[in-house]
Amino acid sequence: MLLVVSGDVRQQNFNESGAAIMERQTARRTPSSVTQMPEFPPACVNLAKELTARCRARALQLTDDEILSITQDLESVIENLCDYIGRVPTSALGSNAYTDGAVKALSVRGFLEDDMLTNAVNSMPNRKYFHDSNMPRLVEFLQGMYHESDEFGGHLFSSLPEVSEYIEPLYDALFCPLTNQVMTDPVLTESGVTYERRAIEEHFERFADSSENVICPVTKMPLQSKTLMNNASLKSVIAEWTMRNEAMRIRIARTALSLSSTEAMVLEAIHELKSLAKLRGKNREQMHKIGVTRLLARLLDNHNVQIRHSALELLCFLVEDEEGKDIIGKTKAIARTIKLLSTNGTDERHAAISFLLELSKSQLLLEDIGSTAGSILILTTMRINDSDDPIAAQKAGEVLKNLEKCSKNIKYMAESGYLEPLQSHLVEGSEEMQMEMVGYLAELIQEQELTIDINGSTSGVLIKMVHSCNTVARKAALDVLVQLSSHRPNSKTLVEAGVVPVMVEELFIRKVDDEPLSYKAMAAAVLANVVESGIDPDNTVVNKEGHVLTSKYSIYNFVHMLKCFMPDELNLSIIRVLLALTAHAKALAAVVSVVRENHRGHSIVELMSSWTEALGVASTRLLITLSAHMGHTIAERLCKTQGQPRRLVRSIFRAGRAAITERHAAAVTLLSRLPYRNVSLNLALVQEGAVPAILRGIEEMGSGAARMTTSRHAAPYMEGLVGTLVRLTATLYNPDVLKAAMDHDFASVLTALLAGAAGSGEVQRLAAVGLENLSYHSIKLSRPPPPPEDEPRPKKMTILKRLKDARVHNHSSSKNPPLNVCPVHRGVCTPATTFCLLEAGAVEGLLACLENDDARVVDAALGALCTLVDDRVDVEKAVVALAGQGAARRVLAALRQHRGNSLWHRCFSVVEKLLVHGDDVCVREVTGDRMLPTALVSAFHRGDANAKQAAESILRRLHKMPDYSATYMSVEF
């Protein structure tokens, strides 16, 4: 026992219990010669104590030489003890319990830990010990083990546990004699032998049904009692050895990981650490302390799939405590794990998501996980695509649920299209949380232009916040509602949540001191977005009294709010509301009535000139919509608004110098839509120089100027220019307008537009309408040729007088060539002065328009041609001119292709003139058409009065109907 005690100077509690066990178990088996053991070890112990006391007493007074001397003495003491233990004969020990205890004591001191040294100890079955004091260190040992399978000390190791067992050996006292395994619950029997409780109880059960005495398996002595006593001392020794052995195994595995010489070494080390981590938390704590956790984080970048997978599984155990999570947070493990979520291997992906799930349980790592590039996006994708991998989808959902505890992650989720957390926190969160979520919503929608579909609960919370007295909350809620309502699918949800009455109240009723008008502007914007989305305004209630959006109450208040001094944003939103409501008949009638009664048209006209282009365009478009119902009123207000016609003309000039914008197109479209016969507006345009500006714009569009024709507003702009020019042809009775038309040769300009190269079918239609208006005045403007002067009676003249008169006559005849007399108008015609279609060459273009697929273009062309066969002109000469250019064929073709009362009437008028005044060839061509009778009958059956009358007239000439104007004589028989 002195041997064991001598090795336990610094760990008294452990070795006292171990000594007690050794004493009890070896008392019966140790020879008597042990008691005669020399007293040398106690002397060494006493010397060591004396040296230690000297160091403690004079710690501050010792010189370097004295310290060196004491250190050398202590080393000599330790060497003497080791030498003495090595000289103990094994025959004197009957059991190696003492030796095991001594070796254990020395290993505690650290003599076997670094250099793997031990003294001679008896070899036992299945036990391995170092016999060579010159063994290599652990790193060199592990390298040799995995690379060359070297044998050290005559032993070959195939696994890391064997190495740790070799370094931290097992002792016979720790093994159960029955199971040959280390005991976990050692108990003493009556014979004094220690067994594993379960094993000895099973041994006793064999004698339960037998009359034989129970025999001790080791001593073979009969036992009088089956009573078992807990061997607490040995149990504590086993526990202490187990802890020490596991610590050694962890250090060995850690060294193997740091070496990473081969993939097999790394995998076995991870496997060893995993088994130890599962045993107890103490092992995980030691792994954290010696850097195992950090090493594993680096292995997540390893090219070997098995190593990455095994490292992830081990990390899942190590991060169960906060210390492990804290260590991982200081590494790049999170970013590496996020990459592994996209791997093709199912097992590796599952291990990665499980590791991330464990990390997400730490409040400190939530922001790190969420801010890692691609983490939220990958997790949301895994959650959504649950059919591809249900297990990963479920765990991804759990990770996202944990990440919601950090408010920033909710924003990241919304950016990735996962909006449920944001909406749920907005609905269920505290007031502070709601404010934060509303701020996130506004930021996401404005900065990233996200399209968000909201639910009814979220809408209700936002609408409730608008009623709040908190100014910041009101503004934030209105900002979000403006953006959300711009997404049309949200409009129905917002309407059902009651957004319309709240916004109407904000506009018409609610007044808060010192609150800016921008709040009303935002409320109007929400209302405009909702109305434009296509809701039914006739059934959308705006207040408790039951008024709806289309009621006169609502329209009046909207129109009344339009003022030039109000913010442009507010005016724009209100005009958008009115413009959207005018798409409904009831609302359009109400708007027309209110605008006409309250003279609010002046405000709308003034807003056309706003510096804000969107407001100017919206105001112009509202006037365009109303022009069909109150065009003269709008035209008069345009003229009465100071400077407005001039601004419109300047807009046309400005369009010629820059790219065409929507504002330019809207301005000329309004001018072309207002009633053509409004003399005040036409005269104002002529006086402001609109005609040169219009002609310049048409010329540039016709020439194909890149800056103009490439704009998406080029087509409506061109149509507006032509329409504005054509409107002037409706008031040629005004001398100023007539002079402008003559000076700028309107007939030639419109004839050129019939070709269609510079515009669409609408341009051709408008050109034909303008030519019809011009041609209507040709008969009045065409002046007859001057009659020949009556020759006076010849008088006697001298030769000198005759020569002088002859010279003057020749000079005047060369100066005034003979005038061209138009056969149709029976006078002198020119395109510029009389607008004659024949002189302008417009007939061919008009006949070509009859082949157009657009019935409106055909109808307009026929209207212009009908002016040539009017009763006021020489119809016979006109028919000859038309027939010479194939008019009959083209008119009949148009009659076959198109239907319509106006078109029927005009076609039949031309056909009748061809039948009456045409030659035989023309008549045969008309009567030979097979479709003409069918068209006549169809018009006679279904046409209006004018169409029926024209059809009936032709049918009589074709003898298909009786001529009621003929006189019949009665004959009596």
Coordinates of C-alpha atoms in Angstrom, one line a residue, residues 927 929-938 955 958 960:
T927 CA -76.1 47.3 -113.9
D929 CA -72.8 44.0 -110.9
R930 CA -74.5 41.0 -109.3
M931 CA -74.2 42.3 -105.7
L932 CA -75.9 45.6 -106.3
P933 CA -79.5 44.3 -106.2
T934 CA -78.8 42.5 -103.0
A935 CA -77.2 45.6 -101.4
L936 CA -80.2 47.7 -102.5
V937 CA -82.7 45.2 -101.1
S938 CA -80.8 45.0 -97.8
L955 CA -84.5 50.4 -107.7
L958 CA -83.6 49.6 -112.6
K960 CA -87.4 46.9 -109.7

